[in-house]
Short mmCIF file of C-alpha atoms in Angstrom, two decimals:
data_model
loop_
_atom_site.label_atom_id
_atom_site.label_comp_id
_atom_site.label_asym_id
_atom_site.label_seq_id
_atom_site.Cartn_x
_atom_site.Cartn_y
_atom_site.Cartn_z
CA MET T 1129 128.14 126.75 99.24
CA GLU T 1130 128.77 124.90 102.45
CA LEU T 1131 129.19 121.31 102.53
CA THR T 1132 126.98 120.15 105.57
CA HIS T 1133 128.62 116.67 106.08
CA LEU T 1134 132.08 118.25 107.11
CA ASN T 1135 132.86 119.58 110.49
CA LYS T 1136 135.23 122.44 110.99
CA GLN T 1137 138.27 120.21 110.59
CA GLY T 1138 137.08 118.98 107.32
CA ARG T 1139 136.12 115.55 108.47
CA ALA T 1140 133.07 113.74 107.91
CA ARG T 1141 130.15 114.06 110.19
CA MET T 1142 126.41 113.28 110.26
CA VAL T 1143 124.52 116.54 110.19
CA ASP T 1144 122.64 117.56 113.35
CA VAL T 1145 118.97 117.62 112.48
CA THR T 1146 117.95 118.26 116.27
CA GLY T 1147 116.39 121.72 115.56
CA LYS T 1148 114.62 120.74 112.37
CA ALA T 1149 110.97 120.56 112.39
CA GLU T 1150 109.38 117.36 111.64
CA THR T 1151 107.37 117.47 108.14
CA PHE T 1152 105.91 115.31 105.55
CA ARG T 1153 108.53 114.39 103.03
CA THR T 1154 108.46 112.48 99.55
CA ALA T 1155 111.08 111.55 97.13
CA ALA T 1156 110.80 109.73 93.86
CA ALA T 1157 113.86 108.22 92.07
CA GLU T 1158 114.17 106.15 88.67
CA GLY T 1159 116.68 104.07 87.07
CA LEU T 1160 116.96 101.39 84.03
CA VAL T 1161 118.35 98.05 83.74
CA ARG T 1162 119.18 97.64 80.04
CA MET T 1163 118.97 94.12 78.41
CA SER T 1164 118.25 92.18 75.24
CA GLU T 1165 114.55 91.62 74.22
CA GLU T 1166 115.01 87.84 74.95
CA THR T 1167 115.99 88.63 78.48
CA LEU T 1168 113.15 91.02 79.00
CA GLU T 1169 110.63 88.55 77.66
CA LEU T 1170 111.75 86.32 80.41
CA VAL T 1171 111.18 88.95 82.89
CA ARG T 1172 107.87 89.74 81.51
CA THR T 1173 106.78 86.13 81.58
CA GLY T 1174 108.32 85.04 84.72
CA GLY T 1175 110.51 82.53 83.02
CA ALA T 1176 113.73 83.44 84.06
CA PRO T 1177 115.80 80.63 85.90
CA LYS T 1178 115.66 81.96 89.35
CA GLY T 1179 111.96 82.89 89.18
CA ASP T 1180 109.89 85.98 89.60
CA VAL T 1181 112.57 88.80 88.87
CA LEU T 1182 110.02 91.59 89.43
CA ALA T 1183 108.70 90.26 92.74
CA ALA T 1184 112.49 89.74 94.08
CA ALA T 1185 113.30 93.29 92.91
CA GLN T 1186 110.23 94.73 94.58
CA VAL T 1187 111.21 93.27 97.88
CA ALA T 1188 114.95 94.11 97.66
CA GLY T 1189 114.01 97.65 96.80
CA ILE T 1190 111.72 98.02 99.90
CA MET T 1191 114.12 96.40 102.13
CA ALA T 1192 117.43 98.60 100.81
CA ALA T 1193 115.23 101.87 101.30
CA LYS T 1194 114.27 100.74 105.18
CA ARG T 1195 118.22 100.20 105.53
CA THR T 1196 119.71 103.09 103.60
CA HIS T 1197 121.36 104.37 107.08
CA GLU T 1198 123.09 101.24 107.38
CA LEU T 1199 124.73 101.47 103.74
CA ILE T 1200 125.21 105.33 103.35
CA PRO T 1201 127.56 106.52 106.15
CA MET T 1202 126.15 109.88 106.87
CA CYS T 1203 122.31 109.08 106.42
CA HIS T 1204 120.03 109.15 109.38
CA PRO T 1205 117.62 106.31 110.42
CA LEU T 1206 114.34 107.38 109.38
CA ARG T 1207 110.77 106.00 110.07
CA LEU T 1208 109.71 105.46 106.75
CA THR T 1209 105.82 105.61 106.22
CA GLY T 1210 105.46 104.48 102.77
CA ILE T 1211 107.70 102.83 99.98
CA ASP T 1212 106.73 101.80 96.70
CA LEU T 1213 108.32 100.57 93.52
CA HIS T 1214 106.82 100.33 90.03
CA PHE T 1215 108.48 98.45 87.10
CA THR T 1216 107.81 99.12 83.48
CA CYS T 1217 109.02 96.95 80.64
CA GLU T 1218 110.33 99.33 78.01
CA ALA T 1219 112.09 98.49 74.68
CA ALA T 1220 115.19 96.17 75.97
CA ALA T 1221 114.83 97.76 79.48
CA VAL T 1222 113.20 97.68 82.75
CA ARG T 1223 112.50 101.12 84.18
CA ILE T 1224 112.29 101.07 88.02
CA ARG T 1225 110.64 103.92 89.93
CA ALA T 1226 110.74 104.05 93.67
CA GLU T 1227 108.48 106.51 95.81
CA VAL T 1228 109.25 106.90 99.35
CA LYS T 1229 107.62 109.05 102.17
CA CYS T 1230 108.17 109.89 105.75
CA LYS T 1231 107.38 112.28 108.63
CA GLY T 1232 110.61 113.59 109.96
CA GLU T 1233 113.46 115.94 110.21
CA THR T 1234 115.25 114.94 107.00
CA GLY T 1235 114.52 114.01 103.48
CA VAL T 1236 113.95 110.78 101.91
CA GLU T 1237 115.94 111.11 98.60
CA MET T 1238 118.67 108.82 99.70
CA GLU T 1239 116.22 105.98 100.38
CA ALA T 1240 114.41 106.29 97.26
CA LEU T 1241 117.68 106.26 95.28
CA THR T 1242 118.98 103.41 97.29
CA ALA T 1243 115.64 101.40 96.47
CA VAL T 1244 116.02 101.67 92.91
CA SER T 1245 119.90 100.79 93.14
CA ALA T 1246 118.93 97.76 94.93
CA ALA T 1247 116.02 96.62 92.75
CA ALA T 1248 118.25 97.07 89.66
CA LEU T 1249 121.11 94.98 91.13
CA THR T 1250 118.58 92.37 91.83
CA ILE T 1251 117.33 92.43 88.53
CA TYR T 1252 120.78 91.82 87.42
CA ASP T 1253 121.35 88.96 89.76
CA MET T 1254 118.16 87.47 88.72
CA CYS T 1255 118.83 87.55 85.13
CA LYS T 1256 122.84 87.09 85.11
CA ALA T 1257 122.53 83.33 84.09
CA VAL T 1258 121.04 84.27 80.69
CA GLN T 1259 122.70 87.70 80.04
CA ARG T 1260 125.91 89.05 81.77
CA ASP T 1261 126.13 92.19 79.63
CA MET T 1262 123.13 93.96 81.09
CA GLU T 1263 123.46 97.64 81.96
CA ILE T 1264 122.46 99.51 84.98
CA ASP T 1265 121.78 103.04 83.65
CA GLY T 1266 120.57 106.58 84.54
CA ILE T 1267 119.73 106.29 88.30
CA HIS T 1268 118.52 109.78 89.28
CA LEU T 1269 116.47 111.68 91.59
CA CYS T 1270 113.07 112.71 89.86
CA ARG T 1271 111.50 114.77 92.53
CA LYS T 1272 111.32 115.62 96.36
CA SER T 1273 108.94 117.55 98.60
CA GLY T 1274 109.34 118.87 102.21
CA GLY T 1275 111.74 120.43 104.37
CA ARG T 1276 113.76 123.60 104.53
CA SER T 1277 115.07 123.34 100.97
CA GLY T 1278 111.57 122.93 99.57
CA ASP T 1279 110.47 121.09 96.44
CA TYR T 1280 112.63 119.74 93.66
CA GLU T 1281 111.39 118.46 90.16
CA ARG T 1282 113.92 117.16 87.71
CA LYS T 1283 113.43 119.17 84.48
CA TRP T 1284 114.74 116.84 81.88
#
């Protein structure tokens, strides 16, 4: 399989998408922030010292998805048409799910993964005053649709 982000000299390049068709594309990603039940209760109730953890994480995820091309060197700037994050409080963890949409020449997988990553880091930042040993875990692509490579859905 050819690595598309390398030129003939083996150096990094941004893939040329000039000839690709503009299609509707979606991606969803997930990840976890593991924490104690006590910290999770602060997240649930809004009692964390820095305020509403999930509201801050929501905005951070949206902002990060919009700026993915500034953080990941070979990503194209995209006109995103939709970004949403969902948070689920589980046993000693917050599950983060990001869903991103666009109509363009390249996919939005990196934007969904970046949204989850930034939201997870924000949760950590908002809660570190009460717990420093939280873990960010399992960030992964759940599904993607659109484009030449077709649809993908994680099987496990």
